[in-house]
Amino acid sequence: MARKMELQCPMPKFDFDVITLGHGSGGLLTNKLLESGVFDLLSNEALDAHHDGAVLDLDGPVAFSTDSFVISPIFFPGGDIGELAVNGTINDVAMCGARPRFISLSFILEEGLPIEDFWKILVSIRQACENAGVKVVTGDTKVVEKGKGDQIFINTTGLGTIHPQARIHHRRIRPGDKIIVSNQIAAHGVAILSVRQGLTFNTTIESDTAALHEPILDLLDRWGPAVKLLRDPTRGGLAATLNELARDTGLGYILQETALPIAAQVRAACEMLGLDPLYIANEGVFLAVAAPEHAEAMTERLRQHPLCRHAAVIGEVAEQPAGGVLITQPLGGKRPVSMPIGEQLPRIC
Amino acid sequence: MARKMELQCPMPKFDFDVITLGHGSGGLLTNKLLESGVFDLLSNEALDAHHDGAVLDLDGPVAFSTDSFVISPIFFPGGDIGELAVNGTINDVAMCGARPRFISLSFILEEGLPIEDFWKILVSIRQACENAGVKVVTGDTKVVEKGKGDQIFINTTGLGTIHPQARIHHRRIRPGDKIIVSNQIAAHGVAILSVRQGLTFNTTIESDTAALHEPILDLLDRWGPAVKLLRDPTRGGLAATLNELARDTGLGYILQETALPIAAQVRAACEMLGLDPLYIANEGVFLAVAAPEHAEAMTERLRQHPLCRHAAVIGEVAEQPAGGVLITQPLGGKRPVSMPIGEQLPRIC
């Protein structure tokens, strides 16, 4: 994704080129790795205390969410595992109707990871945090032997303060509610797949990784409880998310195929690869279930945000099919959208 | 560690024996894995909402800490990776002077992990949570290909409410303060090493993994600000923790070798293996730096707690050696205790 600012963070002079087991020892090497730049790069009052945990002040109810990132490859068009790990957890917190404020950052590094790659990822983490206004306040670094991991896995766990107008719960969904998608779908999964397979298209398809809390908080400022549910359809795509909602609410979710916003080159790539965009992971898109009387105004408002230019009402909630998801095709036929079974694209996030 | 209660949790009938990549897909297989027992086993109101994150009420300042666990082997004398992951994060939260309340739980599973092992670990997680009165309120499950992980890695991130009398900060440490250790040291590291090396001693040496918040909160109830600092000396042992404190405070930390509580069989194993107990990881021990006038009373009080029967004042803080750690030997000689450099025992936690 386009960055709001470009950080200039030259790598400090490390006296090692790759990560070794000793960097996970808790001893001098761990300290060298952290002191030689990591703490400086991510500096803030809580992290600078160098304690086992951070002490934070949070007013009122908080949202708390965790995610481990194991994406392969770790650098991909439009982002890298560091940016993804920050944005992904920010989004999970935002989907609770909260403003993300603090994250923890925990690395599992594979012995032999080049320090330069680690540094790039760290800079990307800082950049993503600055863009989103969140702070890394506590962390952990472990190292596993070569062949017992895969370069780098990152866990981020986020904390945010719930918006005072947020009333996000699937129990509030009613037949007639509208389903809004915030932007064009399927870019992340197609970007990862294309780089894995060495495919080239006319233009590079980039991951849509982005922090989505700003447009969400704006919706909550304006419409509060009319926003009934928020979800980011990552692994398993819209199909998995809507099937989970259908299961949890016992209602039907009916999409209009012609309403789905999909970039032309993503659609073309999906057709070429035989993939259904409904099942492909997104990292910069959210679904909102909204009270019908406000859905169009919300969508209009969303389109004014740079991350949501293609927001659209894509369907609605109905009594039937109870617990199921349908899509209405261009000629009016309906087909069921089932829960994906296994792995279409492993390690997509 | 001895358990307060033994859970009877027969494994549900899964229609698979091992973890596959599909269990990390976010689709039907992921849901089957979670629905067929995981959610039931760990059930609570926040987790049952099945949202991307948990919404929590926390009053006042909170402690927030994260840790990823990569211990090998995953089952060891005295515990397993699940219990360790719960207790370890509980302890990091407790070291901030907080009552642990909520944790997140994130798995990175290697394809091929037997479901039975996963279930044992889950039951152990629930047991540890019940013993400690904490709840798993949000989680995540990823699967990586065989050979890209090592059975199971677990991240836990904890939240706790700061004790009203807690004033934990290294800036409050003064020359003359006493150093208290809460129990016998070095058991965890020696237990892991002995099982890795296939060593047998007269008795099995067990990991000391335990949640330490109860004795800590008791100290804070009684002595509040006289408890100046709390740390759990895990990776790198007492040596790493005290060297970090020395660096952060610029003061000297002087230990009495004869005062260090070490179980006879642990001491014997260390001598046989040529290991210094000061450098060995603990998972059920904390260090407290305490105002001198209360240190003896605190130690007496700690000894009444089953997890702290061998609590002792092991040394004191001095002006010199500025930023260093010394140990006074039985005949009065002093030797420096340096920061461990690299990895004495990789993947100890």
XYZ file of C-alpha atoms in Angstrom:
698
model
C 0.000 0.000 0.000
C 1.040 3.597 -0.502
C 2.839 4.840 2.567
C 1.981 8.107 4.265
C 5.657 8.818 4.800
C 8.892 7.079 4.001
C 11.135 6.427 6.957
C 14.845 6.905 6.557
C 16.294 4.348 8.963
C 19.770 3.237 7.943
C 20.657 -0.098 9.518
C 23.014 0.293 12.494
C 26.399 -1.445 12.323
C 25.726 -4.918 13.712
C 28.765 -7.115 14.262
C 26.903 -10.130 12.888
C 25.229 -10.752 9.543
C 22.751 -13.455 10.432
C 20.649 -14.455 13.404
C 22.195 -17.191 15.558
C 20.726 -19.266 18.376
C 22.552 -17.024 20.841
C 20.317 -14.114 19.830
C 17.505 -15.974 21.587
C 19.446 -16.717 24.751
C 18.352 -13.807 26.912
C 22.036 -12.975 27.329
C 24.517 -10.576 25.803
C 23.697 -11.452 22.203
C 19.965 -10.930 22.756
C 20.742 -7.611 24.387
C 23.043 -6.609 21.539
C 20.354 -7.358 19.009
C 17.826 -5.302 20.942
C 20.067 -2.459 22.055
C 21.744 -2.064 18.663
C 18.706 -0.515 17.199
C 15.480 -2.373 17.939
C 14.589 -0.446 21.081
C 15.725 2.831 19.531
C 13.751 2.203 16.409
C 10.512 1.452 18.255
C 11.153 3.729 21.246
C 8.311 4.901 23.499
C 7.907 5.367 27.231
C 6.472 1.928 27.986
C 9.012 0.036 25.875
C 11.911 2.095 27.204
C 11.186 0.882 30.756
C 12.758 -2.466 29.681
C 10.449 -4.429 31.958
C 8.853 -7.827 31.422
C 5.629 -6.094 30.499
C 4.220 -2.671 29.794
C 2.084 -0.667 32.177
C -0.673 1.162 30.344
C -3.563 3.448 31.089
C -6.725 2.561 29.253
C -10.068 4.198 29.895
C -13.229 2.141 29.732
C -13.769 -1.100 27.845
C -10.958 -2.389 25.644
C -10.621 -4.650 22.615
C -7.917 -7.313 22.750
C -6.879 -9.445 19.781
C -3.989 -11.676 18.776
C -2.634 -12.973 15.488
C 0.456 -14.936 14.474
C 1.794 -14.243 10.998
C 3.513 -17.041 9.063
C 3.154 -15.659 5.533
C 5.444 -16.967 2.813
C 7.223 -15.203 1.166
C 8.012 -12.639 3.855
C 8.492 -9.854 1.286
C 5.759 -9.540 -1.334
C 4.334 -6.933 -3.734
C 2.723 -4.220 -1.637
C 4.221 -5.132 1.739
C 6.069 -7.535 3.978
C 5.382 -9.672 7.040
C 6.176 -6.771 9.402
C 3.680 -4.326 7.953
C 1.130 -7.135 7.619
C 1.545 -8.129 11.264
C 0.906 -4.588 12.467
C -2.009 -3.881 10.131
C -3.578 -7.302 10.657
C -3.853 -6.927 14.401
C -4.873 -3.281 14.154
C -7.720 -4.430 11.945
C -8.840 -7.169 14.325
C -8.993 -4.579 17.098
C -10.790 -2.106 14.839
C -13.388 -4.772 13.936
C -14.433 -4.725 17.594
C -15.307 -1.046 17.107
C -12.161 0.144 18.853
C -9.343 2.593 18.272
C -6.104 0.547 18.226
C -3.565 1.983 20.668
C -0.926 -0.516 21.743
C 0.542 -3.705 20.337
C 2.923 -6.349 21.573
C 5.471 -7.779 19.160
C 6.909 -11.270 19.449
C 9.377 -12.801 17.008
C 10.236 -16.424 16.354
C 13.378 -16.180 14.218
C 15.038 -19.008 12.373
C 18.762 -19.289 12.863
C 20.480 -17.861 9.774
C 17.963 -15.104 9.033
C 19.992 -12.254 7.507
C 20.111 -9.265 9.840
C 19.408 -7.039 6.875
C 16.054 -8.762 6.300
C 15.253 -8.486 9.988
C 16.060 -4.788 9.894
C 13.875 -4.176 6.845
C 10.989 -5.856 8.624
C 11.562 -3.812 11.773
C 11.566 -0.558 9.825
C 8.386 -1.634 8.124
C 6.841 -2.348 11.540
C 7.757 1.097 12.763
C 6.400 2.690 9.613
C 3.092 0.854 9.943
C 2.846 1.816 13.626
C 3.499 5.476 12.875
C 0.977 5.534 10.074
C -1.643 4.059 12.369
C -0.732 5.903 15.572
C -0.122 2.733 17.598
C 2.838 1.913 19.819
C 4.759 -1.306 20.304
C 4.947 -1.416 24.108
C 6.244 -4.907 24.889
C 7.911 -7.710 23.007
C 9.808 -10.957 22.905
C 12.407 -12.595 20.667
C 13.001 -16.320 20.342
C 15.350 -18.128 17.962
C 14.917 -21.697 16.708
C 17.439 -23.894 14.922
C 17.722 -23.807 11.132
C 15.030 -26.084 9.728
C 12.753 -25.710 12.767
C 11.109 -22.496 11.586
C 10.878 -20.508 8.350
C 12.857 -17.245 8.464
C 10.494 -15.303 10.688
C 7.127 -15.701 12.351
C 5.584 -12.680 14.089
C 2.881 -12.525 16.714
C 1.221 -9.201 17.364
C -1.428 -8.707 20.010
C -3.352 -5.473 20.090
C -5.234 -3.347 22.572
C -7.673 -0.621 21.718
C -10.305 1.500 23.367
C -13.876 0.785 22.326
C -15.612 3.658 20.535
C -18.357 5.026 22.809
C -20.994 4.591 20.063
C -19.916 1.082 19.055
C -22.470 -1.695 19.551
C -20.810 -4.408 17.503
C -22.394 -7.815 18.002
C -23.800 -10.423 15.667
C -26.877 -10.698 17.886
C -27.921 -7.241 16.635
C -28.139 -8.360 12.979
C -31.697 -8.495 11.546
C -33.181 -9.575 8.214
C -33.103 -6.583 5.877
C -29.719 -5.344 7.099
C -27.301 -4.504 4.317
C -23.858 -5.991 3.708
C -21.214 -3.416 2.779
C -17.716 -4.223 1.535
C -15.200 -1.424 2.002
C -13.116 -1.861 -1.144
C -12.124 -4.116 -4.030
C -11.597 -7.695 -2.936
C -9.068 -10.509 -3.414
C -5.922 -8.431 -4.037
C -3.851 -9.829 -1.163
C -4.299 -13.502 -1.984
C -3.703 -12.976 -5.702
C -0.571 -10.893 -5.004
C 0.908 -13.626 -2.803
C -0.038 -16.401 -5.186
C 1.395 -14.609 -8.192
C 4.765 -14.039 -6.535
C 4.881 -17.642 -5.288
C 4.131 -19.012 -8.711
C 6.348 -16.512 -10.506
C 3.378 -15.282 -12.520
C 3.500 -11.900 -14.201
C 0.543 -9.890 -15.328
C 0.455 -6.616 -17.256
C 0.678 -4.744 -13.979
C 1.965 -5.971 -10.652
C -0.907 -6.921 -8.381
C -0.121 -5.618 -4.912
C -1.362 -6.766 -1.539
C -3.997 -4.438 -0.131
C -2.485 -4.561 3.403
C -3.671 -1.480 5.254
C -4.880 -0.343 8.661
C -8.619 0.185 8.486
C -9.450 1.832 11.782
C -9.796 5.365 10.404
C -12.739 4.769 8.086
C -14.292 2.499 10.734
C -14.066 5.071 13.504
C -15.497 7.632 11.112
C -18.529 5.373 10.479
C -18.986 4.914 14.224
C -18.742 8.681 14.819
C -21.549 9.274 12.352
C -23.789 6.228 12.592
C -22.825 4.486 15.843
C -25.179 1.586 16.575
C -26.408 1.431 12.958
C -23.077 -0.325 12.305
C -24.053 -3.745 13.630
C -21.071 -5.859 12.752
C -17.558 -5.426 11.361
C -15.264 -8.169 10.092
C -12.121 -8.281 7.994
C -12.342 -11.181 5.563
C -8.753 -12.473 5.624
C -8.065 -16.255 5.376
C -10.946 -17.928 3.534
C -12.115 -14.582 2.127
C -15.685 -13.251 2.110
C -16.995 -16.812 1.866
C -15.537 -17.906 5.216
C -16.492 -14.702 7.035
C -20.087 -14.680 5.789
C -20.527 -18.389 6.497
C -19.338 -17.823 10.071
C -21.842 -14.993 10.438
C -24.580 -17.152 8.949
C -23.784 -19.907 11.426
C -23.631 -17.536 14.399
C -26.847 -15.668 13.558
C -28.892 -18.440 11.918
C -29.830 -15.975 9.153
C -29.239 -15.975 5.380
C -26.668 -13.765 3.632
C -27.470 -12.999 0.004
C -24.854 -11.373 -2.215
C -25.256 -9.763 -5.648
C -22.461 -10.954 -7.895
C -22.621 -7.823 -10.072
C -22.160 -5.624 -7.011
C -18.831 -7.149 -5.921
C -16.000 -4.654 -6.469
C -12.995 -6.441 -8.029
C -10.123 -4.768 -9.850
C -9.954 -5.803 -13.512
C -6.467 -7.311 -13.277
C -7.400 -9.249 -10.117
C -10.491 -10.592 -11.832
C -8.419 -11.586 -14.857
C -5.835 -13.309 -12.661
C -8.565 -15.213 -10.817
C -10.077 -16.371 -14.093
C -6.696 -17.481 -15.399
C -5.927 -19.364 -12.192
C -9.401 -20.788 -11.706
C -9.864 -19.084 -8.342
C -13.102 -17.713 -6.931
C -12.494 -14.189 -5.564
C -14.993 -14.851 -2.770
C -12.545 -17.342 -1.227
C -9.413 -15.214 -1.496
C -7.810 -13.464 1.468
C -8.000 -9.697 1.902
C -5.811 -7.611 4.192
C -7.208 -4.150 3.555
C -10.939 -4.729 3.268
C -13.708 -4.935 5.819
C -17.304 -6.072 5.771
C -19.924 -4.086 7.644
C -23.466 -5.224 8.356
C -25.526 -2.047 8.580
C -29.066 -0.934 9.330
C -30.738 -0.637 5.891
C -31.792 2.998 6.219
C -28.173 4.164 6.574
C -26.326 1.719 4.330
C -26.220 3.897 1.221
C -25.060 6.970 3.128
C -22.349 4.925 4.851
C -21.138 3.598 1.527
C -21.052 7.105 0.051
C -19.071 8.318 3.026
C -16.639 5.404 2.837
C -15.890 6.138 -0.819
C -14.387 9.458 0.229
C -11.671 7.629 2.179
C -8.574 6.695 0.138
C -8.685 3.082 1.415
C -12.375 2.661 0.556
C -12.805 4.248 -2.887
C -14.721 1.226 -4.172
C -16.998 0.639 -1.182
C -20.314 -0.937 -2.175
C -23.461 -2.486 -0.794
C -23.021 -6.080 -1.965
C -26.027 -7.802 -0.490
C -28.406 -8.165 2.400
C -29.427 -10.320 5.277
C -32.605 -12.418 4.997
C -34.505 -15.033 6.993
C -33.545 -17.658 4.435
C -31.439 -19.641 3.754
C -31.143 -19.968 7.548
C -27.469 -20.271 8.379
C -26.411 -20.120 4.726
C -24.891 -17.819 2.114
C -26.158 -17.387 -1.466
C -24.939 -15.345 -4.396
C -27.311 -14.006 -7.054
C -25.723 -14.323 -10.463
C -26.017 -11.753 -13.279
C -28.905 -13.555 -14.960
C -30.773 -13.967 -11.681
C -29.807 -17.540 -10.811
C -28.663 -18.167 -7.248
C -25.851 -20.433 -6.137
C -24.835 -21.347 -2.615
C -21.506 -20.048 -1.290
C -20.206 -22.769 0.978
C -17.657 -22.601 3.713
C -14.209 -23.305 2.249
C -13.059 -26.709 3.447
C -9.298 -26.649 3.630
C -6.459 -24.612 2.312
C -6.774 -22.811 -1.010
C -3.567 -20.865 -0.413
C -1.548 -21.955 2.611
C 0.339 -19.382 4.668
C -1.395 -16.382 3.172
C -1.054 -14.365 6.396
C 4.389 -28.617 39.494
C 1.732 -30.114 41.715
C -1.691 -29.291 40.349
C -4.471 -27.853 42.425
C -6.981 -30.090 40.676
C -6.849 -32.698 37.980
C -9.089 -32.045 35.021
C -10.928 -34.927 33.443
C -11.205 -33.889 29.815
C -11.532 -36.872 27.488
C -10.546 -35.956 23.947
C -13.580 -35.465 21.682
C -13.900 -37.703 18.615
C -11.980 -35.847 15.926
C -12.228 -37.294 12.401
C -8.515 -36.655 11.856
C -5.427 -37.854 13.718
C -2.908 -35.204 12.783
C -2.890 -31.506 11.994
C -2.949 -30.699 8.280
C -2.402 -27.418 6.430
C -6.173 -27.147 6.012
C -6.549 -26.684 9.758
C -4.929 -23.285 9.276
C -7.103 -22.261 6.345
C -9.766 -20.287 8.150
C -12.304 -22.580 6.527
C -14.281 -25.640 7.509
C -11.287 -27.597 8.827
C -10.188 -24.711 11.050
C -13.726 -24.430 12.320
C -13.914 -28.175 12.948
C -10.718 -28.086 14.961
C -11.991 -25.188 17.050
C -15.615 -26.257 17.383
C -14.787 -29.896 18.137
C -13.603 -29.043 21.552
C -11.220 -26.092 21.703
C -13.886 -23.450 22.278
C -15.801 -25.722 24.639
C -12.699 -26.545 26.605
C -11.691 -22.916 27.092
C -15.223 -21.469 27.126
C -15.944 -18.040 28.619
C -18.166 -15.122 27.629
C -15.535 -13.190 25.657
C -14.259 -16.234 23.756
C -17.780 -17.490 23.064
C -18.577 -14.290 21.142
C -16.424 -15.744 18.289
C -15.264 -12.300 17.209
C -11.885 -11.212 15.881
C -11.043 -9.873 19.316
C -12.345 -9.804 22.850
C -14.027 -6.850 24.494
C -12.956 -6.495 28.110
C -13.568 -4.237 31.056
C -10.424 -3.305 32.933
C -10.333 -0.741 35.697
C -7.344 1.541 36.044
C -3.826 0.923 34.790
C -3.053 -2.441 33.209
C 0.017 -4.600 32.656
C 0.477 -6.062 29.175
C 3.104 -8.658 28.298
C 3.823 -11.108 25.500
C 5.910 -14.253 25.165
C 6.351 -16.872 22.460
C 7.191 -20.377 23.634
C 9.364 -22.617 21.469
C 10.560 -25.076 24.126
C 11.890 -28.448 23.030
C 10.766 -31.046 24.013
C 7.146 -29.953 24.287
C 6.455 -32.455 27.093
C 8.989 -32.512 29.935
C 9.214 -33.560 33.589
C 6.962 -31.252 35.572
C 4.991 -29.760 32.699
C 4.499 -29.126 29.002
C 4.573 -26.200 26.574
C 0.905 -25.380 27.259
C 1.219 -24.992 31.010
C 4.530 -23.164 30.534
C 2.977 -20.708 28.073
C 0.184 -19.813 30.487
C 2.386 -19.573 33.577
C 5.174 -17.732 31.783
C 2.951 -14.892 30.645
C 1.074 -14.793 33.946
C 4.440 -14.292 35.606
C 5.513 -11.500 33.283
C 2.262 -9.696 34.081
C 2.688 -10.379 37.803
C 6.243 -8.940 37.700
C 4.658 -5.598 36.784
C 2.832 -5.771 40.121
C -0.435 -6.811 38.514
C -3.124 -9.440 38.946
C -3.224 -11.451 35.698
C -6.768 -11.585 34.317
C -6.904 -12.338 30.606
C -4.638 -13.986 28.066
C -4.640 -14.433 24.330
C -3.524 -17.746 22.878
C -1.965 -18.121 19.447
C -0.724 -21.393 17.976
C 1.717 -22.033 15.162
C 1.260 -25.744 14.479
C 3.446 -27.891 12.279
C 1.619 -30.065 9.800
C 1.564 -33.626 11.155
C 1.261 -32.748 14.846
C -0.795 -35.563 16.400
C -4.190 -34.309 17.518
C -3.739 -36.224 20.742
C -0.648 -34.137 21.605
C -2.520 -30.962 20.725
C -5.388 -32.008 22.971
C -3.078 -32.782 25.900
C -1.555 -29.331 25.552
C -4.978 -27.696 25.397
C -6.112 -29.473 28.548
C -2.934 -28.394 30.254
C -3.625 -24.797 29.181
C -7.099 -24.935 30.652
C -5.769 -26.448 33.857
C -3.149 -23.741 34.237
C -5.748 -21.033 33.534
C -8.137 -22.434 36.125
C -5.419 -22.734 38.722
C -4.458 -19.117 38.158
C -7.930 -17.654 37.676
C -7.194 -16.253 34.211
C -9.265 -16.582 31.066
C -8.251 -17.182 27.456
C -10.371 -14.550 25.709
C -9.053 -14.474 22.151
C -6.858 -16.649 19.979
C -5.473 -17.646 16.627
C -4.330 -20.845 14.914
C -1.878 -21.073 12.036
C -0.425 -24.185 10.418
C 2.930 -24.371 8.604
C 4.243 -27.141 6.369
C 6.169 -30.065 7.842
C 9.779 -28.980 8.286
C 8.897 -25.269 8.561
C 8.125 -25.367 12.272
C 8.677 -27.767 15.173
C 5.453 -29.431 16.370
C 3.983 -26.435 18.162
C 4.919 -22.870 19.065
C 2.614 -20.916 21.377
C 2.322 -17.194 21.912
C 0.460 -15.974 24.954
C -0.105 -12.308 25.692
C -1.437 -11.300 29.071
C -3.391 -8.477 30.605
C -3.626 -7.729 34.297
C -4.754 -4.978 36.596
C -1.993 -3.205 38.492
C -2.153 -3.633 42.276
C -3.047 -0.269 43.848
C 0.009 -0.405 46.137
C 2.464 -1.454 43.412
C 5.297 0.982 42.641
C 7.523 -1.321 40.608
C 10.323 0.510 38.819
C 14.073 0.093 38.704
C 14.461 3.833 39.291
C 13.295 3.249 42.878
C 16.199 0.891 43.705
C 18.784 2.302 46.175
C 22.080 1.046 47.603
C 21.288 -1.042 50.678
C 18.164 -2.624 49.182
C 17.997 -6.388 49.601
C 17.730 -8.993 46.874
C 15.229 -11.773 47.623
C 14.819 -14.960 45.619
C 11.461 -16.673 46.037
C 12.535 -20.316 45.862
C 15.224 -22.820 44.892
C 16.802 -21.976 41.567
C 17.815 -23.732 38.332
C 15.251 -26.565 38.341
C 13.635 -25.760 34.995
C 16.814 -25.620 32.951
C 18.243 -28.764 34.530
C 14.952 -30.653 34.000
C 14.893 -29.767 30.292
C 18.564 -30.513 29.814
C 18.343 -33.872 31.549
C 15.447 -35.039 29.399
C 17.161 -33.806 26.218
C 20.363 -35.614 27.078
C 18.612 -38.717 28.389
C 20.292 -38.262 31.764
C 18.856 -39.930 34.827
C 19.505 -38.956 38.387
C 18.391 -40.643 41.601
C 15.172 -38.681 41.445
C 13.542 -37.025 38.467
C 14.279 -33.307 38.451
C 11.087 -31.502 37.517
C 10.565 -28.088 35.970
C 9.420 -25.528 38.529
C 6.846 -24.013 36.146
C 4.236 -22.220 38.258
C 2.136 -19.066 38.332
C 3.637 -16.699 40.867
C 1.065 -13.930 41.156
C -0.436 -15.095 44.459
C 2.667 -14.684 46.625
C 3.477 -11.460 44.762
C 0.069 -9.915 45.351
C 0.339 -10.950 48.983
C 3.651 -9.072 49.300
C 2.105 -6.009 47.675
C -0.923 -6.174 50.014
C 1.375 -6.091 53.016
C 4.381 -4.042 51.973
C 3.305 -2.153 48.822
C 5.997 0.315 47.739
C 8.701 -1.442 49.810
C 8.686 -3.983 46.952
C 10.743 -1.969 44.483
C 11.284 -4.394 41.667
C 10.098 -7.852 40.593
C 11.594 -10.028 37.872
C 11.366 -13.670 36.915
C 14.804 -14.954 35.942
C 13.950 -17.218 32.994
C 16.368 -17.431 30.002
C 19.882 -16.584 31.144
C 18.954 -17.192 34.800
C 19.715 -14.911 37.732
C 22.914 -13.787 36.004
C 21.109 -12.242 33.021
C 18.352 -10.647 35.107
C 20.734 -9.087 37.639
C 23.069 -7.835 34.920
C 20.134 -6.153 33.192
C 19.174 -4.504 36.469
C 22.777 -3.442 37.057
C 22.914 -1.897 33.594
C 19.559 -0.128 33.990
C 20.272 1.257 37.478
C 24.050 1.800 37.291
C 24.338 0.157 40.744
C 26.158 -2.973 41.970
C 24.404 -6.231 42.848
C 26.300 -8.383 45.347
C 25.175 -11.963 45.982
C 26.178 -14.347 48.798
C 26.924 -17.747 47.316
C 26.085 -19.567 50.564
C 22.645 -17.924 50.619
C 21.507 -19.230 47.202
C 18.783 -21.862 47.658
C 19.450 -24.817 45.345
C 17.954 -28.300 45.722
C 20.626 -30.928 46.402
C 19.887 -32.968 43.276
C 19.887 -29.843 41.082
C 23.209 -28.805 42.561
C 24.618 -32.287 41.948
C 23.359 -32.287 38.353
C 24.918 -28.859 37.737
C 28.256 -30.033 39.110
C 28.152 -33.166 36.989
C 27.293 -31.179 33.858
C 29.640 -28.292 34.560
C 26.813 -25.751 34.642
C 26.603 -22.672 36.843
C 23.134 -22.511 38.456
C 23.200 -18.712 38.208
C 22.903 -19.006 34.430
C 20.122 -21.572 34.335
C 16.512 -20.741 33.489
C 13.784 -20.735 36.121
C 10.050 -20.822 35.470
C 8.682 -20.723 39.011
C 11.012 -18.309 40.778
C 11.038 -14.533 41.112
C 13.541 -11.992 42.315
C 12.385 -9.074 44.439
C 14.431 -6.002 45.280
C 13.103 -4.802 48.619
C 13.597 -1.951 51.095
C 16.100 -3.337 53.648
C 13.928 -2.797 56.736
C 11.228 -5.149 55.403
C 13.273 -7.738 53.549
C 13.469 -10.321 56.339
C 9.770 -10.086 57.110
C 8.921 -10.451 53.430
C 11.107 -13.522 53.169
C 9.474 -15.051 56.260
C 6.061 -14.400 54.789
C 7.019 -15.864 51.404
C 8.193 -19.098 53.049
C 4.640 -19.754 54.163
C 3.523 -19.988 50.532
C 3.821 -23.483 48.974
C 5.634 -22.075 45.916
C 8.149 -20.117 48.010
C 9.186 -22.490 50.821
C 12.872 -21.756 50.230
C 12.681 -17.971 49.847
C 15.874 -16.241 50.962
C 17.656 -12.912 51.034
C 20.549 -13.647 48.678
C 22.338 -10.329 48.505
C 22.099 -6.585 48.370
C 22.448 -3.547 46.184
C 25.538 -1.337 46.563
C 27.111 1.700 44.924
C 29.888 -0.495 43.545
C 30.629 -2.200 41.223
C 28.602 0.374 39.264
C 26.587 -1.522 36.657
C 28.029 -4.896 37.683
C 27.196 -8.088 39.575
C 29.502 -9.842 42.057
C 29.158 -13.014 44.068
C 30.845 -13.451 47.459
C 32.202 -16.970 47.751
C 32.126 -19.081 50.938
C 35.665 -18.099 51.975
C 35.006 -14.406 51.332
C 36.502 -14.028 47.870
C 34.421 -12.179 45.290
C 34.038 -13.038 41.639
C 32.210 -11.116 38.950
C 29.008 -12.600 37.483
C 29.003 -11.539 33.862
C 26.145 -11.330 31.435
C 25.814 -14.678 29.637
C 26.940 -14.220 26.049
C 25.027 -16.665 23.928
C 22.993 -19.766 24.379
C 23.779 -22.161 27.201
C 20.600 -24.145 26.593
C 18.712 -23.233 23.420
C 14.913 -23.334 23.376
C 14.515 -23.573 27.111
C 11.183 -21.708 27.032
